[in-house]
Amino acid sequence: MNRTLSVIFITIWLDAVGIGLIFPLLPQLLKEVVHTGDIAPYIGILAALYALMQFIFAPLLGALSDNFGRRPILLISLAGAAINYLLMAFSSHLWPLLLGRAISGLTSANLSVAMAWLTDVTPAEKRAGRFGLFNATFGAGFIIGPVLGGVLGDYALRLPFIVAAVLNGANFLLALLALKESRRPAKRKMTLAELNPLRPMRWLFSVKGLLTIALVFFFLSATGEVYGTCWTLWGQDMFHWNGLWVGLSLGAFGVCQMLAQAFLPGPATRRLGERGAILCGIASTSAALIILSLAQQGWIVFAVMPLIALGGIGTPALQALATRQVNDDRQGQLQGVLASTVSLASIVAPLAFSSLYFALRTWWPGAIWLSVVVLYAFTVPLIYRCTRRET
């Protein structure tokens, strides 16, 4: 692996550690800031605000990375994340948290730019495997981040947020000093119309097959939002988990995800095809979620972690399929538009899942996982449509 790829993977790993650090502690921070025990709506609002800003600005940042280069956009994104964590670490009111999430969402191009970077330097036939390694690297960060966050948070609630800010600062310096540009920037003059943040979304309708792929990304991303919205609340309600146990559960998932993403996407796509890999992932996750909905003891959660992690083996195949729809000069714009599609799901899904969980928690908290299975069912016909040229 060359130096550029190594730095990209280190950057993604550090980003995942920073996100994982605060993941188990955000509900406790919100309880301290808003002075109420019912913080599910606030979690949904914070997630939706971040996603709204990402939805508006991710396509624009992706297009800017095509025109001016990946490196400056990535640096802006990392700086925005560091500011967000600092505001969280020292806020005593709700508005700094909202401001921080807005800034972080506005600059949240790190993953999409890194994905475009990988596309720039990877031949088409190797992209599924390398995207799997990309996701595995992110999962590896989730091994350390949540566990460390749970331990530090039980010692001092604000400490993980400070550490996350420091990590993003280190990430910024690493990218600044060691990361070389992956493509020659076009540096053409951009028109005011091109700076319209909603214009790139219209591009979805002009590229054959891309809209269906974007809809699959939308539904799969919507299902993924349930974990960030409800996992900690469900663990506390069902099993009385503290920060450490929430962190351990997320760390266990990180281990399983890292192994699954590092070794399975390439072979699964070659053996099953893109459609088969995606559908196999959905079937595995659906089975695990049905078990979770009925779980009465915490050990069951750890037992089904491998099944949940298998759900991600089809995502690299879908990402590789998407990159083949456009030429190399549009890869940044593509990743920005897909990030915006993901963000649109992240606006709707956290609010929907938090409201649904609040309605179900006194009756059957685990029912929230069955709602995800229903969403998967809506996705299957779209998967058949966007992969029909494969057969």
Tab-separated table of C-alpha atoms in Angstrom:
chain	number	residue	atom	x	y	z
A	1	MET	CA	0.000	0.000	0.000
A	2	ASN	CA	1.471	3.370	-1.022
A	3	ARG	CA	1.905	6.361	1.266
A	4	THR	CA	-1.180	8.226	0.056
A	5	LEU	CA	-3.453	5.252	0.712
A	6	SER	CA	-1.888	4.703	4.125
A	7	VAL	CA	-2.526	8.322	5.128
A	8	ILE	CA	-6.112	8.167	3.850
A	9	PHE	CA	-6.835	5.047	5.903
A	10	ILE	CA	-5.181	6.544	9.000
A	11	THR	CA	-7.290	9.681	8.522
A	12	ILE	CA	-10.497	7.642	8.339
A	13	TRP	CA	-9.464	5.563	11.342
A	14	LEU	CA	-8.836	8.658	13.468
A	15	ASP	CA	-12.154	10.118	12.344
A	16	ALA	CA	-13.965	6.950	13.421
A	17	VAL	CA	-12.219	6.950	16.806
A	18	GLY	CA	-13.352	10.547	17.358
A	19	ILE	CA	-16.955	9.751	16.461
A	20	GLY	CA	-16.889	6.598	18.598
A	21	LEU	CA	-15.544	8.471	21.614
A	22	ILE	CA	-18.662	10.609	21.961
A	23	PHE	CA	-21.206	8.053	20.765
A	24	PRO	CA	-21.967	6.426	24.151
A	25	LEU	CA	-21.969	9.764	26.026
A	26	LEU	CA	-24.174	12.041	23.929
A	27	PRO	CA	-27.410	11.056	25.731
A	28	GLN	CA	-25.826	11.809	29.125
A	29	LEU	CA	-24.504	15.149	27.887
A	30	LEU	CA	-27.943	16.083	26.632
A	31	LYS	CA	-29.515	15.162	29.968
A	32	GLU	CA	-27.047	17.468	31.692
A	33	VAL	CA	-27.629	20.323	29.240
A	34	VAL	CA	-31.423	20.237	28.778
A	35	HIS	CA	-32.222	19.057	32.344
A	36	THR	CA	-34.721	16.385	31.362
A	37	GLY	CA	-34.731	12.601	31.273
A	38	ASP	CA	-36.593	12.422	27.951
A	39	ILE	CA	-33.802	13.256	25.532
A	40	ALA	CA	-34.844	11.034	22.585
A	41	PRO	CA	-36.336	14.018	20.677
A	42	TYR	CA	-33.150	16.048	21.215
A	43	ILE	CA	-30.991	13.242	19.853
A	44	GLY	CA	-33.208	13.191	16.782
A	45	ILE	CA	-32.973	16.975	16.397
A	46	LEU	CA	-29.168	17.020	16.635
A	47	ALA	CA	-28.850	14.201	14.127
A	48	ALA	CA	-31.351	15.811	11.750
A	49	LEU	CA	-29.631	19.222	11.952
A	50	TYR	CA	-26.271	17.669	11.088
A	51	ALA	CA	-27.853	15.776	8.214
A	52	LEU	CA	-29.700	18.839	6.890
A	53	MET	CA	-26.471	20.833	6.655
A	54	GLN	CA	-24.743	17.852	5.050
A	55	PHE	CA	-27.593	17.424	2.575
A	56	ILE	CA	-27.279	21.027	1.443
A	57	PHE	CA	-23.499	21.321	1.318
A	58	ALA	CA	-22.081	17.837	0.601
A	59	PRO	CA	-22.766	17.985	-3.175
A	60	LEU	CA	-21.254	21.469	-3.353
A	61	LEU	CA	-18.140	20.364	-1.474
A	62	GLY	CA	-17.858	17.294	-3.695
A	63	ALA	CA	-18.024	19.465	-6.831
A	64	LEU	CA	-15.470	21.856	-5.317
A	65	SER	CA	-13.131	18.914	-4.677
A	66	ASP	CA	-13.375	17.995	-8.381
A	67	ASN	CA	-12.499	21.563	-9.337
A	68	PHE	CA	-9.938	22.613	-6.714
A	69	GLY	CA	-8.676	19.265	-5.408
A	70	ARG	CA	-9.543	16.800	-2.648
A	71	ARG	CA	-6.977	18.020	-0.121
A	72	PRO	CA	-8.314	21.515	0.743
A	73	ILE	CA	-11.884	20.237	1.133
A	74	LEU	CA	-10.735	17.444	3.434
A	75	LEU	CA	-8.802	19.919	5.589
A	76	ILE	CA	-11.861	22.183	5.912
A	77	SER	CA	-13.961	19.189	6.929
A	78	LEU	CA	-11.536	18.063	9.632
A	79	ALA	CA	-11.333	21.586	11.053
A	80	GLY	CA	-15.144	21.754	11.245
A	81	ALA	CA	-15.307	18.469	13.149
A	82	ALA	CA	-12.742	19.699	15.694
A	83	ILE	CA	-14.765	22.887	16.306
A	84	ASN	CA	-17.898	20.795	16.820
A	85	TYR	CA	-16.276	18.628	19.498
A	86	LEU	CA	-14.885	21.675	21.326
A	87	LEU	CA	-18.333	23.273	21.450
A	88	MET	CA	-19.759	20.030	22.813
A	89	ALA	CA	-17.004	19.739	25.411
A	90	PHE	CA	-17.564	23.173	26.937
A	91	SER	CA	-21.245	23.907	26.335
A	92	SER	CA	-23.662	24.369	29.200
A	93	HIS	CA	-26.645	25.239	26.989
A	94	LEU	CA	-28.356	23.579	24.052
A	95	TRP	CA	-27.549	26.231	21.435
A	96	PRO	CA	-23.758	25.571	21.335
A	97	LEU	CA	-24.509	21.907	20.687
A	98	LEU	CA	-26.812	22.897	17.834
A	99	LEU	CA	-24.220	25.324	16.454
A	100	GLY	CA	-21.485	22.704	16.640
A	101	ARG	CA	-23.559	20.096	14.822
A	102	ALA	CA	-24.471	22.664	12.158
A	103	ILE	CA	-20.792	23.524	11.576
A	104	SER	CA	-19.830	19.865	11.518
A	105	GLY	CA	-22.605	19.057	9.047
A	106	LEU	CA	-21.680	22.011	6.830
A	107	THR	CA	-18.071	20.819	6.572
A	108	SER	CA	-18.741	17.075	6.691
A	109	ALA	CA	-17.035	16.134	3.450
A	110	ASN	CA	-14.300	13.965	4.950
A	111	LEU	CA	-15.790	10.553	4.162
A	112	SER	CA	-17.105	11.477	0.707
A	113	VAL	CA	-13.834	13.197	-0.261
A	114	ALA	CA	-11.842	10.222	1.051
A	115	MET	CA	-14.069	7.913	-0.999
A	116	ALA	CA	-13.478	10.042	-4.112
A	117	TRP	CA	-9.755	9.957	-3.310
A	118	LEU	CA	-9.817	6.166	-3.260
A	119	THR	CA	-11.693	6.160	-6.552
A	120	ASP	CA	-9.021	8.395	-8.079
A	121	VAL	CA	-6.208	5.962	-7.257
A	122	THR	CA	-7.985	2.597	-7.584
A	123	PRO	CA	-8.744	0.642	-10.792
A	124	ALA	CA	-12.446	-0.130	-11.260
A	125	GLU	CA	-12.005	-3.887	-10.779
A	126	LYS	CA	-10.410	-3.378	-7.347
A	127	ARG	CA	-12.822	-0.808	-5.951
A	128	ALA	CA	-15.233	-3.163	-4.167
A	129	GLY	CA	-12.396	-4.715	-2.169
A	130	ARG	CA	-10.774	-1.382	-1.404
A	131	PHE	CA	-14.086	0.191	-0.387
A	132	GLY	CA	-14.521	-2.786	1.922
A	133	LEU	CA	-11.123	-2.035	3.448
A	134	PHE	CA	-12.215	1.605	3.780
A	135	ASN	CA	-15.299	0.528	5.743
A	136	ALA	CA	-13.213	-1.928	7.769
A	137	THR	CA	-10.853	0.880	8.736
A	138	PHE	CA	-13.801	2.918	9.947
A	139	GLY	CA	-15.006	-0.120	11.874
A	140	ALA	CA	-11.566	-0.512	13.447
A	141	GLY	CA	-11.883	3.007	14.794
A	142	PHE	CA	-15.164	1.958	16.378
A	143	ILE	CA	-13.383	-0.779	18.280
A	144	ILE	CA	-11.335	1.693	20.268
A	145	GLY	CA	-13.494	4.821	20.223
A	146	PRO	CA	-16.678	3.692	22.008
A	147	VAL	CA	-14.849	1.599	24.626
A	148	LEU	CA	-12.435	4.424	25.407
A	149	GLY	CA	-15.306	6.899	25.388
A	150	GLY	CA	-17.294	4.795	27.838
A	151	VAL	CA	-14.351	4.514	30.221
A	152	LEU	CA	-13.421	8.206	30.020
A	153	GLY	CA	-17.068	9.270	30.227
A	154	ASP	CA	-17.630	7.346	33.452
A	155	TYR	CA	-14.625	9.221	34.855
A	156	ALA	CA	-15.544	12.686	33.475
A	157	LEU	CA	-18.453	13.267	31.114
A	158	ARG	CA	-16.803	16.025	29.044
A	159	LEU	CA	-13.411	14.333	28.711
A	160	PRO	CA	-14.242	12.184	25.632
A	161	PHE	CA	-15.374	15.283	23.746
A	162	ILE	CA	-12.058	17.009	24.488
A	163	VAL	CA	-10.133	13.928	23.365
A	164	ALA	CA	-12.219	13.777	20.167
A	165	ALA	CA	-11.347	17.414	19.424
A	166	VAL	CA	-7.642	16.682	19.979
A	167	LEU	CA	-7.812	13.655	17.667
A	168	ASN	CA	-9.407	15.719	14.914
A	169	GLY	CA	-6.719	18.344	15.384
A	170	ALA	CA	-4.075	15.636	14.958
A	171	ASN	CA	-5.977	14.366	11.930
A	172	PHE	CA	-5.901	17.850	10.429
A	173	LEU	CA	-2.126	18.102	10.920
A	174	LEU	CA	-1.585	14.639	9.427
A	175	ALA	CA	-3.550	15.525	6.295
A	176	LEU	CA	-1.876	18.930	6.068
A	177	LEU	CA	1.664	17.599	6.317
A	178	ALA	CA	1.547	14.129	4.780
A	179	LEU	CA	-1.331	13.899	2.292
A	180	LYS	CA	-0.669	14.634	-1.372
A	181	GLU	CA	-3.351	15.640	-3.858
A	182	SER	CA	-4.759	12.641	-5.768
A	183	ARG	CA	-5.722	14.441	-8.979
A	184	ARG	CA	-4.861	17.572	-10.879
A	185	PRO	CA	-7.453	20.232	-9.952
A	186	ALA	CA	-9.394	21.658	-12.889
A	187	LYS	CA	-9.234	25.182	-11.425
A	188	ARG	CA	-11.783	26.432	-13.883
A	189	LYS	CA	-13.978	29.381	-13.071
A	190	MET	CA	-17.184	28.220	-11.428
A	191	THR	CA	-20.413	30.053	-12.170
A	192	LEU	CA	-22.873	31.265	-9.557
A	193	ALA	CA	-25.349	28.658	-10.780
A	194	GLU	CA	-22.832	25.902	-10.009
A	195	LEU	CA	-22.497	27.215	-6.457
A	196	ASN	CA	-26.206	26.553	-5.890
A	197	PRO	CA	-26.025	23.769	-3.267
A	198	LEU	CA	-29.159	22.082	-4.608
A	199	ARG	CA	-28.111	22.057	-8.257
A	200	PRO	CA	-26.013	18.860	-8.060
A	201	MET	CA	-29.072	16.931	-6.892
A	202	ARG	CA	-30.690	17.531	-10.298
A	203	TRP	CA	-27.734	15.727	-11.798
A	204	LEU	CA	-29.140	12.475	-10.385
A	205	PHE	CA	-31.902	12.572	-12.974
A	206	SER	CA	-29.545	13.087	-15.912
A	207	VAL	CA	-27.313	10.018	-15.411
A	208	LYS	CA	-28.918	6.720	-16.360
A	209	GLY	CA	-29.281	4.303	-13.450
A	210	LEU	CA	-27.908	6.719	-10.857
A	211	LEU	CA	-31.267	7.720	-9.372
A	212	THR	CA	-32.148	4.119	-8.496
A	213	ILE	CA	-28.748	3.591	-6.885
A	214	ALA	CA	-29.223	6.804	-4.906
A	215	LEU	CA	-32.614	5.547	-3.681
A	216	VAL	CA	-30.980	2.324	-2.461
A	217	PHE	CA	-28.385	4.420	-0.632
A	218	PHE	CA	-31.247	6.454	0.848
A	219	PHE	CA	-33.083	3.456	2.294
A	220	LEU	CA	-29.954	1.666	3.497
A	221	SER	CA	-28.739	4.865	5.130
A	222	ALA	CA	-32.113	5.379	6.775
A	223	THR	CA	-31.852	1.935	8.360
A	224	GLY	CA	-28.362	2.733	9.612
A	225	GLU	CA	-29.605	5.797	11.508
A	226	VAL	CA	-31.519	3.654	13.983
A	227	TYR	CA	-28.320	2.622	15.754
A	228	GLY	CA	-27.068	6.132	16.422
A	229	THR	CA	-30.528	7.229	17.515
A	230	CYS	CA	-31.734	4.304	19.621
A	231	TRP	CA	-28.846	1.973	20.509
A	232	THR	CA	-27.758	3.691	23.724
A	233	LEU	CA	-31.332	4.360	24.856
A	234	TRP	CA	-32.373	0.764	24.144
A	235	GLY	CA	-29.340	-0.645	25.975
A	236	GLN	CA	-30.083	1.483	29.019
A	237	ASP	CA	-33.813	0.711	28.996
A	238	MET	CA	-33.514	-3.036	28.384
A	239	PHE	CA	-30.301	-4.002	30.160
A	240	HIS	CA	-29.488	-0.963	32.359
A	241	TRP	CA	-26.142	-0.507	30.578
A	242	ASN	CA	-23.813	2.241	31.750
A	243	GLY	CA	-21.370	4.087	29.478
A	244	LEU	CA	-18.807	1.289	29.675
A	245	TRP	CA	-21.230	-1.415	28.552
A	246	VAL	CA	-22.575	0.744	25.736
A	247	GLY	CA	-18.986	1.291	24.676
A	248	LEU	CA	-18.162	-2.418	24.895
A	249	SER	CA	-21.166	-3.304	22.751
A	250	LEU	CA	-20.131	-0.795	20.110
A	251	GLY	CA	-16.530	-1.974	20.326
A	252	ALA	CA	-17.648	-5.565	19.765
A	253	PHE	CA	-19.570	-4.438	16.725
A	254	GLY	CA	-16.485	-2.600	15.514
A	255	VAL	CA	-14.416	-5.805	15.714
A	256	CYS	CA	-17.010	-7.776	13.766
A	257	GLN	CA	-17.456	-5.017	11.203
A	258	MET	CA	-13.724	-4.605	10.706
A	259	LEU	CA	-13.224	-8.321	10.043
A	260	ALA	CA	-16.268	-8.575	7.779
A	261	GLN	CA	-15.371	-5.486	5.748
A	262	ALA	CA	-11.674	-6.327	5.475
A	263	PHE	CA	-12.063	-9.872	4.164
A	264	LEU	CA	-15.565	-10.482	2.760
A	265	PRO	CA	-16.762	-7.780	0.285
A	266	GLY	CA	-14.352	-8.655	-2.535
A	267	PRO	CA	-14.891	-12.452	-2.382
A	268	ALA	CA	-18.633	-12.032	-1.772
A	269	THR	CA	-19.012	-9.798	-4.822
A	270	ARG	CA	-16.977	-12.178	-7.022
A	271	ARG	CA	-18.896	-15.257	-5.852
A	272	LEU	CA	-22.425	-13.848	-5.462
A	273	GLY	CA	-22.346	-10.852	-7.779
A	274	GLU	CA	-23.239	-7.328	-6.727
A	275	ARG	CA	-26.922	-8.125	-6.293
A	276	GLY	CA	-26.272	-11.300	-4.308
A	277	ALA	CA	-23.795	-9.573	-1.991
A	278	ILE	CA	-26.215	-6.751	-1.203
A	279	LEU	CA	-29.173	-9.076	-0.636
A	280	CYS	CA	-27.099	-11.442	1.511
A	281	GLY	CA	-26.137	-8.496	3.710
A	282	ILE	CA	-29.760	-7.416	4.093
A	283	ALA	CA	-30.880	-10.949	4.986
A	284	SER	CA	-28.159	-11.272	7.650
A	285	THR	CA	-28.965	-7.955	9.280
A	286	SER	CA	-32.720	-8.603	9.204
A	287	ALA	CA	-32.255	-11.942	10.984
A	288	ALA	CA	-30.101	-10.276	13.649
A	289	LEU	CA	-32.599	-7.444	14.174
A	290	ILE	CA	-35.478	-9.881	14.666
A	291	ILE	CA	-33.430	-11.593	17.376
A	292	LEU	CA	-32.588	-8.231	18.992
A	293	SER	CA	-36.248	-7.253	19.076
A	294	LEU	CA	-36.950	-10.281	21.285
A	295	ALA	CA	-33.766	-10.162	23.393
A	296	GLN	CA	-34.213	-10.049	27.167
A	297	GLN	CA	-30.561	-10.503	28.181
A	298	GLY	CA	-27.535	-8.439	27.169
A	299	TRP	CA	-25.351	-11.368	26.099
A	300	ILE	CA	-27.682	-11.992	23.156
A	301	VAL	CA	-26.647	-8.630	21.712
A	302	PHE	CA	-23.011	-9.704	21.591
A	303	ALA	CA	-23.957	-13.103	20.150
A	304	VAL	CA	-25.661	-11.613	17.078
A	305	MET	CA	-22.972	-8.993	16.377
A	306	PRO	CA	-21.415	-11.078	13.557
A	307	LEU	CA	-24.780	-11.249	11.780
A	308	ILE	CA	-25.220	-7.485	12.018
A	309	ALA	CA	-21.702	-6.925	10.687
A	310	LEU	CA	-22.385	-9.201	7.713
A	311	GLY	CA	-25.022	-6.689	6.673
A	312	GLY	CA	-22.291	-4.407	5.400
A	313	ILE	CA	-20.713	-6.775	2.876
A	314	GLY	CA	-22.932	-5.509	0.067
A	315	THR	CA	-22.270	-1.812	0.621
A	316	PRO	CA	-18.844	-1.796	-1.102
A	317	ALA	CA	-20.426	-3.543	-4.095
A	318	LEU	CA	-23.071	-0.827	-4.262
A	319	GLN	CA	-20.393	1.873	-3.953
A	320	ALA	CA	-18.357	0.302	-6.742
A	321	LEU	CA	-21.481	0.050	-8.902
A	322	ALA	CA	-22.150	3.753	-8.375
A	323	THR	CA	-18.613	4.798	-9.389
A	324	ARG	CA	-19.043	3.092	-12.773
A	325	GLN	CA	-21.954	5.339	-13.676
A	326	VAL	CA	-19.817	8.478	-14.178
A	327	ASN	CA	-16.373	9.377	-15.533
A	328	ASP	CA	-13.312	10.187	-13.440
A	329	ASP	CA	-13.848	13.952	-13.599
A	330	ARG	CA	-17.201	13.573	-11.803
A	331	GLN	CA	-16.227	11.223	-8.969
A	332	GLY	CA	-16.093	13.996	-6.356
A	333	GLN	CA	-19.493	15.266	-7.471
A	334	LEU	CA	-20.842	11.699	-7.376
A	335	GLN	CA	-19.631	11.102	-3.832
A	336	GLY	CA	-20.990	14.479	-2.773
A	337	VAL	CA	-24.413	13.719	-4.249
A	338	LEU	CA	-24.471	10.274	-2.641
A	339	ALA	CA	-23.433	11.855	0.671
A	340	SER	CA	-26.286	14.311	0.236
A	341	THR	CA	-28.681	11.430	-0.423
A	342	VAL	CA	-27.439	9.751	2.734
A	343	SER	CA	-27.911	13.041	4.579
A	344	LEU	CA	-31.489	13.342	3.369
A	345	ALA	CA	-32.158	9.963	4.969
A	346	SER	CA	-30.364	11.202	8.067
A	347	ILE	CA	-32.716	14.172	8.317
A	348	VAL	CA	-35.865	12.072	8.241
A	349	ALA	CA	-34.780	8.830	9.912
A	350	PRO	CA	-33.485	10.083	13.314
A	351	LEU	CA	-36.631	12.114	13.911
A	352	ALA	CA	-38.814	9.202	12.833
A	353	PHE	CA	-36.902	6.577	14.820
A	354	SER	CA	-36.652	8.731	17.969
A	355	SER	CA	-40.389	9.473	17.859
A	356	LEU	CA	-41.221	5.818	17.222
A	357	TYR	CA	-38.929	4.673	20.021
A	358	PHE	CA	-40.479	7.156	22.432
A	359	ALA	CA	-43.931	5.772	21.533
A	360	LEU	CA	-42.839	2.146	21.916
A	361	ARG	CA	-40.388	2.205	24.828
A	362	THR	CA	-42.913	1.564	27.624
A	363	TRP	CA	-44.655	-1.155	25.624
A	364	TRP	CA	-41.907	-2.934	23.674
A	365	PRO	CA	-38.543	-1.149	23.194
A	366	GLY	CA	-37.231	-3.898	20.930
A	367	ALA	CA	-39.982	-3.257	18.376
A	368	ILE	CA	-37.813	-0.450	16.978
A	369	TRP	CA	-35.614	-3.086	15.319
A	370	LEU	CA	-38.574	-4.585	13.467
A	371	SER	CA	-39.246	-1.196	11.846
A	372	VAL	CA	-35.809	-1.482	10.231
A	373	VAL	CA	-36.692	-4.875	8.757
A	374	VAL	CA	-39.750	-3.254	7.149
A	375	LEU	CA	-37.521	-0.597	5.544
A	376	TYR	CA	-35.257	-3.314	4.166
A	377	ALA	CA	-38.283	-4.909	2.508
A	378	PHE	CA	-38.934	-1.675	0.587
A	379	THR	CA	-35.323	-1.659	-0.603
A	380	VAL	CA	-35.239	-5.111	-2.198
A	381	PRO	CA	-37.146	-4.207	-5.432
A	382	LEU	CA	-34.866	-1.217	-5.960
A	383	ILE	CA	-31.797	-3.447	-5.605
A	384	TYR	CA	-33.134	-5.775	-8.302
A	385	ARG	CA	-33.712	-2.808	-10.583
A	386	CYS	CA	-30.293	-1.174	-10.220
A	387	THR	CA	-28.448	-4.505	-10.624
A	388	ARG	CA	-30.537	-5.989	-13.436
A	389	ARG	CA	-27.819	-5.302	-16.037
A	390	GLU	CA	-25.604	-7.654	-14.077
A	391	THR	CA	-27.700	-10.680	-15.058
